[in-house]
JSON list of C-alpha atoms in Angstrom, two decimals:
[
{"chain": "A", "resi": 22, "resn": "MET", "atom": "CA", "xyz": [47.78, -1.60, 14.00]},
{"chain": "A", "resi": 23, "resn": "GLY", "atom": "CA", "xyz": [44.02, -1.16, 13.61]},
{"chain": "A", "resi": 24, "resn": "LEU", "atom": "CA", "xyz": [41.24, -3.04, 15.34]},
{"chain": "A", "resi": 25, "resn": "LEU", "atom": "CA", "xyz": [39.88, -6.50, 14.70]},
{"chain": "A", "resi": 26, "resn": "ALA", "atom": "CA", "xyz": [36.24, -6.39, 13.59]},
{"chain": "A", "resi": 27, "resn": "ILE", "atom": "CA", "xyz": [33.76, -9.24, 13.83]},
{"chain": "A", "resi": 28, "resn": "ILE", "atom": "CA", "xyz": [30.70, -9.49, 11.60]},
{"chain": "A", "resi": 29, "resn": "GLY", "atom": "CA", "xyz": [28.01, -11.59, 13.24]},
{"chain": "A", "resi": 30, "resn": "GLY", "atom": "CA", "xyz": [25.81, -13.86, 11.17]},
{"chain": "A", "resi": 31, "resn": "SER", "atom": "CA", "xyz": [22.92, -16.18, 12.03]},
{"chain": "A", "resi": 32, "resn": "GLY", "atom": "CA", "xyz": [23.04, -17.01, 15.73]},
{"chain": "A", "resi": 33, "resn": "PHE", "atom": "CA", "xyz": [25.26, -14.02, 16.49]},
{"chain": "A", "resi": 34, "resn": "LYS", "atom": "CA", "xyz": [23.14, -10.88, 16.52]},
{"chain": "A", "resi": 35, "resn": "SER", "atom": "CA", "xyz": [25.21, -10.10, 19.61]},
{"chain": "A", "resi": 36, "resn": "LEU", "atom": "CA", "xyz": [28.48, -11.42, 21.02]},
{"chain": "A", "resi": 37, "resn": "PRO", "atom": "CA", "xyz": [28.23, -13.12, 24.41]},
{"chain": "A", "resi": 38, "resn": "GLY", "atom": "CA", "xyz": [30.95, -11.78, 26.67]},
{"chain": "A", "resi": 39, "resn": "LEU", "atom": "CA", "xyz": [31.48, -8.56, 24.73]},
{"chain": "A", "resi": 40, "resn": "GLN", "atom": "CA", "xyz": [31.77, -5.63, 27.14]},
{"chain": "A", "resi": 41, "resn": "GLN", "atom": "CA", "xyz": [30.32, -2.70, 25.21]},
{"chain": "A", "resi": 42, "resn": "LEU", "atom": "CA", "xyz": [32.23, 0.57, 25.32]},
{"chain": "A", "resi": 43, "resn": "ASP", "atom": "CA", "xyz": [30.14, 2.50, 22.81]},
{"chain": "A", "resi": 44, "resn": "ALA", "atom": "CA", "xyz": [28.00, 2.10, 19.70]},
{"chain": "A", "resi": 45, "resn": "ARG", "atom": "CA", "xyz": [27.91, 4.51, 16.77]},
{"chain": "A", "resi": 46, "resn": "GLN", "atom": "CA", "xyz": [25.55, 4.77, 13.82]},
{"chain": "A", "resi": 47, "resn": "LEU", "atom": "CA", "xyz": [27.78, 6.04, 11.03]},
{"chain": "A", "resi": 48, "resn": "GLU", "atom": "CA", "xyz": [26.63, 7.80, 7.89]},
{"chain": "A", "resi": 49, "resn": "THR", "atom": "CA", "xyz": [28.21, 6.12, 4.88]},
{"chain": "A", "resi": 50, "resn": "PRO", "atom": "CA", "xyz": [28.39, 6.92, 1.15]},
{"chain": "A", "resi": 51, "resn": "TYR", "atom": "CA", "xyz": [26.41, 3.73, 0.59]},
{"chain": "A", "resi": 52, "resn": "GLY", "atom": "CA", "xyz": [23.47, 4.21, 2.94]},
{"chain": "A", "resi": 53, "resn": "ASP", "atom": "CA", "xyz": [22.59, 2.70, 6.29]},
{"chain": "A", "resi": 54, "resn": "THR", "atom": "CA", "xyz": [24.52, -0.07, 7.99]},
{"chain": "A", "resi": 55, "resn": "SER", "atom": "CA", "xyz": [22.78, -3.14, 9.36]},
{"chain": "A", "resi": 56, "resn": "ALA", "atom": "CA", "xyz": [23.20, -1.78, 12.89]},
{"chain": "A", "resi": 57, "resn": "PRO", "atom": "CA", "xyz": [25.39, 0.64, 14.82]},
{"chain": "A", "resi": 58, "resn": "VAL", "atom": "CA", "xyz": [29.06, -0.35, 15.01]},
{"chain": "A", "resi": 59, "resn": "THR", "atom": "CA", "xyz": [29.75, -1.53, 18.55]},
{"chain": "A", "resi": 60, "resn": "ARG", "atom": "CA", "xyz": [33.18, -1.01, 20.08]},
{"chain": "A", "resi": 61, "resn": "GLY", "atom": "CA", "xyz": [33.85, -3.24, 23.05]},
{"chain": "A", "resi": 62, "resn": "ARG", "atom": "CA", "xyz": [36.20, -5.53, 24.90]},
{"chain": "A", "resi": 63, "resn": "LEU", "atom": "CA", "xyz": [36.38, -9.25, 24.26]},
{"chain": "A", "resi": 64, "resn": "GLY", "atom": "CA", "xyz": [38.67, -10.62, 26.90]},
{"chain": "A", "resi": 65, "resn": "GLU", "atom": "CA", "xyz": [41.42, -8.01, 27.20]},
{"chain": "A", "resi": 66, "resn": "ALA", "atom": "CA", "xyz": [41.23, -6.88, 23.58]},
{"chain": "A", "resi": 67, "resn": "GLU", "atom": "CA", "xyz": [39.27, -4.05, 22.03]},
{"chain": "A", "resi": 68, "resn": "VAL", "atom": "CA", "xyz": [37.22, -5.13, 19.02]},
{"chain": "A", "resi": 69, "resn": "LEU", "atom": "CA", "xyz": [34.47, -3.85, 16.73]},
{"chain": "A", "resi": 70, "resn": "PHE", "atom": "CA", "xyz": [31.24, -5.72, 16.08]},
{"chain": "A", "resi": 71, "resn": "ILE", "atom": "CA", "xyz": [28.30, -5.45, 13.71]},
{"chain": "A", "resi": 72, "resn": "PRO", "atom": "CA", "xyz": [25.49, -7.99, 13.15]},
{"chain": "A", "resi": 73, "resn": "ARG", "atom": "CA", "xyz": [25.05, -8.24, 9.38]},
{"chain": "A", "resi": 74, "resn": "HIS", "atom": "CA", "xyz": [21.37, -9.25, 9.63]},
{"chain": "A", "resi": 75, "resn": "GLY", "atom": "CA", "xyz": [20.59, -6.41, 12.04]},
{"chain": "A", "resi": 76, "resn": "PRO", "atom": "CA", "xyz": [20.05, -6.39, 15.81]},
{"chain": "A", "resi": 77, "resn": "SER", "atom": "CA", "xyz": [16.78, -8.32, 15.48]},
{"chain": "A", "resi": 78, "resn": "HIS", "atom": "CA", "xyz": [17.93, -10.53, 12.57]},
{"chain": "A", "resi": 79, "resn": "HIS", "atom": "CA", "xyz": [15.45, -8.84, 10.23]},
{"chain": "A", "resi": 80, "resn": "LEU", "atom": "CA", "xyz": [17.60, -8.37, 7.12]},
{"chain": "A", "resi": 81, "resn": "PRO", "atom": "CA", "xyz": [17.59, -11.24, 4.60]},
{"chain": "A", "resi": 82, "resn": "PRO", "atom": "CA", "xyz": [20.92, -11.99, 2.88]},
{"chain": "A", "resi": 83, "resn": "HIS", "atom": "CA", "xyz": [20.12, -10.17, -0.37]},
{"chain": "A", "resi": 84, "resn": "ARG", "atom": "CA", "xyz": [19.01, -7.00, 1.48]},
{"chain": "A", "resi": 85, "resn": "ILE", "atom": "CA", "xyz": [22.14, -6.59, 3.61]},
{"chain": "A", "resi": 86, "resn": "ASN", "atom": "CA", "xyz": [24.08, -3.40, 2.82]},
{"chain": "A", "resi": 87, "resn": "TYR", "atom": "CA", "xyz": [27.48, -5.08, 2.67]},
{"chain": "A", "resi": 88, "resn": "ARG", "atom": "CA", "xyz": [29.15, -1.95, 1.30]},
{"chain": "A", "resi": 89, "resn": "ALA", "atom": "CA", "xyz": [27.95, 0.25, 4.16]},
{"chain": "A", "resi": 90, "resn": "ASN", "atom": "CA", "xyz": [28.86, -2.32, 6.83]},
{"chain": "A", "resi": 91, "resn": "LEU", "atom": "CA", "xyz": [32.43, -2.79, 5.67]},
{"chain": "A", "resi": 92, "resn": "TRP", "atom": "CA", "xyz": [32.98, 0.91, 4.99]},
{"chain": "A", "resi": 93, "resn": "ALA", "atom": "CA", "xyz": [31.74, 1.74, 8.51]},
{"chain": "A", "resi": 94, "resn": "LEU", "atom": "CA", "xyz": [34.02, -0.85, 10.08]},
{"chain": "A", "resi": 95, "resn": "ARG", "atom": "CA", "xyz": [37.03, 0.57, 8.25]},
{"chain": "A", "resi": 96, "resn": "GLU", "atom": "CA", "xyz": [36.08, 4.13, 9.24]},
{"chain": "A", "resi": 97, "resn": "SER", "atom": "CA", "xyz": [35.78, 2.95, 12.84]},
{"chain": "A", "resi": 98, "resn": "GLY", "atom": "CA", "xyz": [39.38, 1.76, 12.81]},
{"chain": "A", "resi": 99, "resn": "ALA", "atom": "CA", "xyz": [39.24, -1.84, 11.61]},
{"chain": "A", "resi": 100, "resn": "ASP", "atom": "CA", "xyz": [41.97, -3.29, 9.44]},
{"chain": "A", "resi": 101, "resn": "ARG", "atom": "CA", "xyz": [41.10, -6.97, 9.99]},
{"chain": "A", "resi": 102, "resn": "VAL", "atom": "CA", "xyz": [37.65, -8.55, 9.73]},
{"chain": "A", "resi": 103, "resn": "ILE", "atom": "CA", "xyz": [36.38, -11.99, 10.70]},
{"chain": "A", "resi": 104, "resn": "GLY", "atom": "CA", "xyz": [33.03, -12.82, 9.10]},
{"chain": "A", "resi": 105, "resn": "LEU", "atom": "CA", "xyz": [31.02, -15.45, 10.94]},
{"chain": "A", "resi": 106, "resn": "ALA", "atom": "CA", "xyz": [29.12, -17.81, 8.65]},
{"chain": "A", "resi": 107, "resn": "ALA", "atom": "CA", "xyz": [26.48, -20.42, 9.44]},
{"chain": "A", "resi": 108, "resn": "VAL", "atom": "CA", "xyz": [26.61, -22.86, 6.52]},
{"chain": "A", "resi": 109, "resn": "GLY", "atom": "CA", "xyz": [25.21, -26.08, 5.16]},
{"chain": "A", "resi": 110, "resn": "GLY", "atom": "CA", "xyz": [27.64, -28.95, 4.68]},
{"chain": "A", "resi": 111, "resn": "ILE", "atom": "CA", "xyz": [28.06, -30.52, 1.25]},
{"chain": "A", "resi": 112, "resn": "THR", "atom": "CA", "xyz": [31.13, -32.79, 1.21]},
{"chain": "A", "resi": 113, "resn": "PRO", "atom": "CA", "xyz": [31.73, -35.55, 3.80]},
{"chain": "A", "resi": 114, "resn": "ALA", "atom": "CA", "xyz": [34.19, -33.63, 5.99]},
{"chain": "A", "resi": 115, "resn": "PHE", "atom": "CA", "xyz": [31.68, -30.82, 6.53]},
{"chain": "A", "resi": 116, "resn": "GLY", "atom": "CA", "xyz": [29.02, -32.40, 8.70]},
{"chain": "A", "resi": 117, "resn": "PRO", "atom": "CA", "xyz": [26.94, -30.59, 11.33]},
{"chain": "A", "resi": 118, "resn": "CYS", "atom": "CA", "xyz": [28.92, -28.71, 14.00]},
{"chain": "A", "resi": 119, "resn": "VAL", "atom": "CA", "xyz": [32.16, -28.78, 12.01]},
{"chain": "A", "resi": 120, "resn": "ILE", "atom": "CA", "xyz": [34.06, -25.48, 12.11]},
{"chain": "A", "resi": 121, "resn": "SER", "atom": "CA", "xyz": [36.03, -24.40, 9.06]},
{"chain": "A", "resi": 122, "resn": "VAL", "atom": "CA", "xyz": [38.29, -21.59, 7.88]},
{"chain": "A", "resi": 123, "resn": "PRO", "atom": "CA", "xyz": [37.49, -21.59, 4.14]},
{"chain": "A", "resi": 124, "resn": "ASP", "atom": "CA", "xyz": [40.11, -20.70, 1.57]},
{"chain": "A", "resi": 125, "resn": "GLN", "atom": "CA", "xyz": [37.98, -20.33, -1.57]},
{"chain": "A", "resi": 126, "resn": "VAL", "atom": "CA", "xyz": [34.55, -19.07, -2.62]},
{"chain": "A", "resi": 127, "resn": "ILE", "atom": "CA", "xyz": [32.22, -19.41, -5.61]},
{"chain": "A", "resi": 128, "resn": "ASP", "atom": "CA", "xyz": [29.66, -16.64, -6.05]},
{"chain": "A", "resi": 129, "resn": "TYR", "atom": "CA", "xyz": [26.17, -17.68, -7.21]},
{"chain": "A", "resi": 130, "resn": "THR", "atom": "CA", "xyz": [24.49, -14.49, -6.01]},
{"chain": "A", "resi": 131, "resn": "HIS", "atom": "CA", "xyz": [22.88, -11.89, -8.26]},
{"chain": "A", "resi": 132, "resn": "GLY", "atom": "CA", "xyz": [21.50, -8.37, -8.07]},
{"chain": "A", "resi": 133, "resn": "ARG", "atom": "CA", "xyz": [23.57, -7.34, -5.04]},
{"chain": "A", "resi": 134, "resn": "GLU", "atom": "CA", "xyz": [25.63, -4.15, -4.83]},
{"chain": "A", "resi": 135, "resn": "HIS", "atom": "CA", "xyz": [28.88, -6.01, -5.19]},
{"chain": "A", "resi": 136, "resn": "THR", "atom": "CA", "xyz": [31.51, -3.32, -5.79]},
{"chain": "A", "resi": 137, "resn": "LEU", "atom": "CA", "xyz": [32.55, 0.15, -4.70]},
{"chain": "A", "resi": 138, "resn": "TYR", "atom": "CA", "xyz": [33.44, 0.87, -8.34]},
{"chain": "A", "resi": 139, "resn": "ASP", "atom": "CA", "xyz": [29.89, 1.23, -9.63]},
{"chain": "A", "resi": 140, "resn": "GLY", "atom": "CA", "xyz": [30.49, 4.12, -12.02]},
{"chain": "A", "resi": 141, "resn": "THR", "atom": "CA", "xyz": [29.73, 6.88, -9.52]},
{"chain": "A", "resi": 142, "resn": "THR", "atom": "CA", "xyz": [33.29, 7.51, -8.34]},
{"chain": "A", "resi": 143, "resn": "GLY", "atom": "CA", "xyz": [34.86, 8.20, -11.73]},
{"chain": "A", "resi": 144, "resn": "GLU", "atom": "CA", "xyz": [37.29, 5.31, -11.42]},
{"chain": "A", "resi": 145, "resn": "VAL", "atom": "CA", "xyz": [37.40, 1.54, -11.82]},
{"chain": "A", "resi": 146, "resn": "GLU", "atom": "CA", "xyz": [39.72, -0.92, -10.15]},
{"chain": "A", "resi": 147, "resn": "HIS", "atom": "CA", "xyz": [39.94, -4.60, -11.00]},
{"chain": "A", "resi": 148, "resn": "ILE", "atom": "CA", "xyz": [41.00, -6.30, -7.76]},
{"chain": "A", "resi": 149, "resn": "ASP", "atom": "CA", "xyz": [42.77, -9.65, -7.75]},
{"chain": "A", "resi": 150, "resn": "LEU", "atom": "CA", "xyz": [40.65, -12.26, -5.96]},
{"chain": "A", "resi": 151, "resn": "THR", "atom": "CA", "xyz": [42.73, -15.36, -6.68]},
{"chain": "A", "resi": 152, "resn": "ALA", "atom": "CA", "xyz": [42.84, -15.92, -2.93]},
{"chain": "A", "resi": 153, "resn": "PRO", "atom": "CA", "xyz": [39.59, -14.36, -1.69]},
{"chain": "A", "resi": 154, "resn": "TYR", "atom": "CA", "xyz": [40.57, -14.51, 1.98]},
{"chain": "A", "resi": 155, "resn": "SER", "atom": "CA", "xyz": [43.59, -13.05, 3.75]},
{"chain": "A", "resi": 156, "resn": "ASP", "atom": "CA", "xyz": [46.23, -15.78, 4.07]},
{"chain": "A", "resi": 157, "resn": "ALA", "atom": "CA", "xyz": [47.67, -14.16, 7.19]},
{"chain": "A", "resi": 158, "resn": "LEU", "atom": "CA", "xyz": [44.34, -13.85, 8.99]},
{"chain": "A", "resi": 159, "resn": "ARG", "atom": "CA", "xyz": [43.30, -17.36, 7.94]},
{"chain": "A", "resi": 160, "resn": "GLN", "atom": "CA", "xyz": [46.51, -18.82, 9.34]},
{"chain": "A", "resi": 161, "resn": "ALA", "atom": "CA", "xyz": [46.09, -16.83, 12.56]},
{"chain": "A", "resi": 162, "resn": "LEU", "atom": "CA", "xyz": [42.60, -18.29, 12.98]},
{"chain": "A", "resi": 163, "resn": "ILE", "atom": "CA", "xyz": [43.86, -21.80, 12.28]},
{"chain": "A", "resi": 164, "resn": "ASP", "atom": "CA", "xyz": [46.63, -21.37, 14.85]},
{"chain": "A", "resi": 165, "resn": "VAL", "atom": "CA", "xyz": [44.20, -19.99, 17.44]},
{"chain": "A", "resi": 166, "resn": "CYS", "atom": "CA", "xyz": [41.86, -22.95, 16.96]},
{"chain": "A", "resi": 167, "resn": "SER", "atom": "CA", "xyz": [44.75, -25.32, 17.60]},
{"chain": "A", "resi": 168, "resn": "GLU", "atom": "CA", "xyz": [45.89, -23.39, 20.66]},
{"chain": "A", "resi": 169, "resn": "CYS", "atom": "CA", "xyz": [42.45, -23.42, 22.27]},
{"chain": "A", "resi": 170, "resn": "GLY", "atom": "CA", "xyz": [41.77, -27.06, 21.45]},
{"chain": "A", "resi": 171, "resn": "GLN", "atom": "CA", "xyz": [39.07, -26.54, 18.83]},
{"chain": "A", "resi": 172, "resn": "SER", "atom": "CA", "xyz": [39.18, -29.04, 15.98]},
{"chain": "A", "resi": 173, "resn": "ILE", "atom": "CA", "xyz": [38.54, -27.48, 12.57]},
{"chain": "A", "resi": 174, "resn": "VAL", "atom": "CA", "xyz": [38.81, -28.14, 8.86]},
{"chain": "A", "resi": 175, "resn": "PRO", "atom": "CA", "xyz": [41.51, -25.60, 7.84]},
{"chain": "A", "resi": 176, "resn": "HIS", "atom": "CA", "xyz": [40.24, -25.14, 4.28]},
{"chain": "A", "resi": 177, "resn": "GLY", "atom": "CA", "xyz": [37.12, -25.42, 2.17]},
{"chain": "A", "resi": 178, "resn": "CYS", "atom": "CA", "xyz": [35.25, -23.81, -0.70]},
{"chain": "A", "resi": 179, "resn": "TYR", "atom": "CA", "xyz": [32.23, -21.70, 0.26]},
{"chain": "A", "resi": 180, "resn": "GLY", "atom": "CA", "xyz": [29.38, -21.51, -2.26]},
{"chain": "A", "resi": 181, "resn": "ALA", "atom": "CA", "xyz": [27.48, -18.23, -1.85]},
{"chain": "A", "resi": 182, "resn": "THR", "atom": "CA", "xyz": [23.84, -18.54, -2.90]},
{"chain": "A", "resi": 183, "resn": "GLN", "atom": "CA", "xyz": [21.16, -15.86, -3.11]},
{"chain": "A", "resi": 184, "resn": "GLY", "atom": "CA", "xyz": [18.70, -16.89, -0.39]},
{"chain": "A", "resi": 185, "resn": "PRO", "atom": "CA", "xyz": [16.73, -16.39, 1.66]},
{"chain": "A", "resi": 186, "resn": "ARG", "atom": "CA", "xyz": [15.29, -19.75, 0.60]},
{"chain": "A", "resi": 187, "resn": "LEU", "atom": "CA", "xyz": [17.40, -22.85, 1.05]},
{"chain": "A", "resi": 188, "resn": "GLU", "atom": "CA", "xyz": [18.72, -24.60, -2.03]},
{"chain": "A", "resi": 189, "resn": "THR", "atom": "CA", "xyz": [17.23, -27.48, -4.00]},
{"chain": "A", "resi": 190, "resn": "ALA", "atom": "CA", "xyz": [18.97, -30.85, -4.02]},
{"chain": "A", "resi": 191, "resn": "ALA", "atom": "CA", "xyz": [19.85, -30.30, -7.70]},
{"chain": "A", "resi": 192, "resn": "GLU", "atom": "CA", "xyz": [21.43, -26.94, -6.90]},
{"chain": "A", "resi": 193, "resn": "ILE", "atom": "CA", "xyz": [23.55, -28.56, -4.20]},
{"chain": "A", "resi": 194, "resn": "ARG", "atom": "CA", "xyz": [24.64, -31.27, -6.64]},
{"chain": "A", "resi": 195, "resn": "ARG", "atom": "CA", "xyz": [25.74, -28.48, -8.99]},
{"chain": "A", "resi": 196, "resn": "CYS", "atom": "CA", "xyz": [27.63, -26.78, -6.14]},
{"chain": "A", "resi": 197, "resn": "GLU", "atom": "CA", "xyz": [29.39, -30.05, -5.36]},
{"chain": "A", "resi": 198, "resn": "ARG", "atom": "CA", "xyz": [30.35, -30.58, -9.01]},
{"chain": "A", "resi": 199, "resn": "ASP", "atom": "CA", "xyz": [31.74, -27.04, -8.99]},
{"chain": "A", "resi": 200, "resn": "GLY", "atom": "CA", "xyz": [33.93, -27.86, -6.00]},
{"chain": "A", "resi": 201, "resn": "CYS", "atom": "CA", "xyz": [31.97, -26.36, -3.09]},
{"chain": "A", "resi": 202, "resn": "ASP", "atom": "CA", "xyz": [32.33, -27.94, 0.35]},
{"chain": "A", "resi": 203, "resn": "MET", "atom": "CA", "xyz": [29.75, -25.75, 2.09]},
{"chain": "A", "resi": 204, "resn": "VAL", "atom": "CA", "xyz": [26.94, -23.41, 1.16]},
{"chain": "A", "resi": 205, "resn": "GLY", "atom": "CA", "xyz": [25.85, -20.10, 2.68]},
{"chain": "A", "resi": 206, "resn": "MET", "atom": "CA", "xyz": [24.15, -16.87, 1.66]},
{"chain": "A", "resi": 207, "resn": "THR", "atom": "CA", "xyz": [26.37, -14.03, 2.90]},
{"chain": "A", "resi": 208, "resn": "GLY", "atom": "CA", "xyz": [29.95, -14.85, 1.91]},
{"chain": "A", "resi": 209, "resn": "MET", "atom": "CA", "xyz": [29.75, -12.66, -1.17]},
{"chain": "A", "resi": 210, "resn": "PRO", "atom": "CA", "xyz": [30.06, -9.80, -1.86]},
{"chain": "A", "resi": 211, "resn": "GLU", "atom": "CA", "xyz": [31.45, -9.42, 1.67]},
{"chain": "A", "resi": 212, "resn": "ALA", "atom": "CA", "xyz": [34.83, -10.96, 0.82]},
{"chain": "A", "resi": 213, "resn": "SER", "atom": "CA", "xyz": [35.38, -9.00, -2.39]},
{"chain": "A", "resi": 214, "resn": "LEU", "atom": "CA", "xyz": [34.24, -5.68, -0.90]},
{"chain": "A", "resi": 215, "resn": "ALA", "atom": "CA", "xyz": [36.67, -6.18, 1.98]},
{"chain": "A", "resi": 216, "resn": "ARG", "atom": "CA", "xyz": [39.44, -6.59, -0.59]},
{"chain": "A", "resi": 217, "resn": "GLU", "atom": "CA", "xyz": [38.39, -3.39, -2.36]},
{"chain": "A", "resi": 218, "resn": "LEU", "atom": "CA", "xyz": [38.56, -1.57, 0.98]},
{"chain": "A", "resi": 219, "resn": "ARG", "atom": "CA", "xyz": [42.03, -3.03, 1.71]},
{"chain": "A", "resi": 220, "resn": "LEU", "atom": "CA", "xyz": [40.73, -4.92, 4.72]},
{"chain": "A", "resi": 221, "resn": "CYS", "atom": "CA", "xyz": [42.23, -8.28, 5.70]},
{"chain": "A", "resi": 222, "resn": "TYR", "atom": "CA", "xyz": [39.22, -10.59, 5.70]},
{"chain": "A", "resi": 223, "resn": "ALA", "atom": "CA", "xyz": [38.69, -14.21, 6.73]},
{"chain": "A", "resi": 224, "resn": "SER", "atom": "CA", "xyz": [35.62, -16.33, 7.36]},
{"chain": "A", "resi": 225, "resn": "LEU", "atom": "CA", "xyz": [34.96, -18.54, 10.36]},
{"chain": "A", "resi": 226, "resn": "ALA", "atom": "CA", "xyz": [32.31, -20.95, 9.12]},
{"chain": "A", "resi": 227, "resn": "PHE", "atom": "CA", "xyz": [30.33, -23.42, 11.22]},
{"chain": "A", "resi": 228, "resn": "VAL", "atom": "CA", "xyz": [28.06, -26.10, 9.78]},
{"chain": "A", "resi": 229, "resn": "VAL", "atom": "CA", "xyz": [24.49, -26.06, 11.10]},
{"chain": "A", "resi": 230, "resn": "ASN", "atom": "CA", "xyz": [22.91, -28.64, 8.77]},
{"chain": "A", "resi": 231, "resn": "TRP", "atom": "CA", "xyz": [23.59, -30.97, 5.90]},
{"chain": "A", "resi": 232, "resn": "ALA", "atom": "CA", "xyz": [22.76, -29.20, 2.65]},
{"chain": "A", "resi": 233, "resn": "ALA", "atom": "CA", "xyz": [19.69, -30.21, 0.63]},
{"chain": "A", "resi": 234, "resn": "GLY", "atom": "CA", "xyz": [19.75, -33.85, -0.46]},
{"chain": "A", "resi": 235, "resn": "LYS", "atom": "CA", "xyz": [22.73, -34.76, 1.71]},
{"chain": "A", "resi": 236, "resn": "SER", "atom": "CA", "xyz": [20.98, -36.25, 4.73]},
{"chain": "A", "resi": 237, "resn": "GLY", "atom": "CA", "xyz": [17.95, -38.05, 3.32]},
{"chain": "A", "resi": 238, "resn": "SER", "atom": "CA", "xyz": [15.58, -35.78, 5.19]},
{"chain": "A", "resi": 239, "resn": "ILE", "atom": "CA", "xyz": [14.24, -32.26, 4.89]},
{"chain": "A", "resi": 240, "resn": "ILE", "atom": "CA", "xyz": [16.00, -29.37, 6.59]},
{"chain": "A", "resi": 241, "resn": "THR", "atom": "CA", "xyz": [14.18, -27.86, 9.56]},
{"chain": "A", "resi": 242, "resn": "MET", "atom": "CA", "xyz": [14.80, -24.63, 11.47]},
{"chain": "A", "resi": 243, "resn": "LYS", "atom": "CA", "xyz": [14.71, -26.70, 14.67]},
{"chain": "A", "resi": 244, "resn": "GLU", "atom": "CA", "xyz": [17.74, -28.66, 13.46]},
{"chain": "A", "resi": 245, "resn": "ILE", "atom": "CA", "xyz": [19.56, -25.49, 12.43]},
{"chain": "A", "resi": 246, "resn": "GLU", "atom": "CA", "xyz": [18.86, -23.72, 15.73]},
{"chain": "A", "resi": 247, "resn": "GLU", "atom": "CA", "xyz": [19.96, -26.73, 17.78]},
{"chain": "A", "resi": 248, "resn": "ASN", "atom": "CA", "xyz": [23.25, -26.93, 15.88]},
{"chain": "A", "resi": 249, "resn": "LEU", "atom": "CA", "xyz": [23.73, -23.17, 16.18]},
{"chain": "A", "resi": 250, "resn": "ASP", "atom": "CA", "xyz": [23.49, -23.58, 19.95]},
{"chain": "A", "resi": 251, "resn": "LEU", "atom": "CA", "xyz": [26.01, -26.42, 19.86]},
{"chain": "A", "resi": 252, "resn": "CYS", "atom": "CA", "xyz": [28.45, -24.35, 17.81]},
{"chain": "A", "resi": 253, "resn": "ALA", "atom": "CA", "xyz": [28.07, -21.06, 19.69]},
{"chain": "A", "resi": 254, "resn": "GLU", "atom": "CA", "xyz": [30.32, -21.79, 22.66]},
{"chain": "A", "resi": 255, "resn": "ARG", "atom": "CA", "xyz": [33.11, -23.16, 20.46]},
{"chain": "A", "resi": 256, "resn": "VAL", "atom": "CA", "xyz": [32.90, -20.22, 18.07]},
{"chain": "A", "resi": 257, "resn": "MET", "atom": "CA", "xyz": [33.07, -17.75, 20.97]},
{"chain": "A", "resi": 258, "resn": "ALA", "atom": "CA", "xyz": [36.12, -19.54, 22.38]},
{"chain": "A", "resi": 259, "resn": "VAL", "atom": "CA", "xyz": [37.86, -19.10, 19.03]},
{"chain": "A", "resi": 260, "resn": "LEU", "atom": "CA", "xyz": [36.82, -15.46, 18.70]},
{"chain": "A", "resi": 261, "resn": "THR", "atom": "CA", "xyz": [37.91, -14.56, 22.22]},
{"chain": "A", "resi": 262, "resn": "ALA", "atom": "CA", "xyz": [41.31, -16.17, 21.66]},
{"chain": "A", "resi": 263, "resn": "ALA", "atom": "CA", "xyz": [41.59, -14.57, 18.21]},
{"chain": "A", "resi": 264, "resn": "ALA", "atom": "CA", "xyz": [40.85, -11.12, 19.63]},
{"chain": "A", "resi": 265, "resn": "GLN", "atom": "CA", "xyz": [43.89, -11.43, 21.89]},
{"chain": "A", "resi": 266, "resn": "SER", "atom": "CA", "xyz": [46.32, -12.56, 19.18]},
{"chain": "A", "resi": 267, "resn": "CYS", "atom": "CA", "xyz": [45.09, -11.88, 15.64]}
]
């Protein structure tokens, strides 16, 4: 079995408690990764880690080289990937500090390098994305959350928007009509590229604010950062347990 890889999002440019063994900057067919791939120990388990926004959180969502990151993780020995996702909550069950393991995604992004089959390899493959996340890895995360006493919503539809700006209230109303429970900026093309690379991929999402128009007030970075801090310990508890069993 290969290694579990963790992709850090907002609030996770590093993993507290990760004992670093080495870090490698890989050359990829798709250009530079967001950061070197770190190999380390989380608890007793060896894992891989990369911060998708870079080590100083300098890469906006639409400038992340998702293809290079996932390719580098696979080349480093990963066969399972957990993507961390700070999101805005849309529907009532997804209020601030709720943790979720989403089961569906709607892609509103544009202009991103969203496939390995871009005409340069001489082949095209049409992957099935009916279930955009690995059922097995999702269930393992759900089970781990239960075992370590972390309450979660074990489903949800993630709406992936372009960013880096936050959405308008009208855009969030559209997302809700479409069936989205949460909104973020990095869920796609990460999920579909993982499928193209034959990686088992699941998202661990944590709500850091109500989405636009859902709270009656404007969204502030202070609010987001405070909720990130509140979520961080719980997310790390889940990741540490998942590293031992997923």
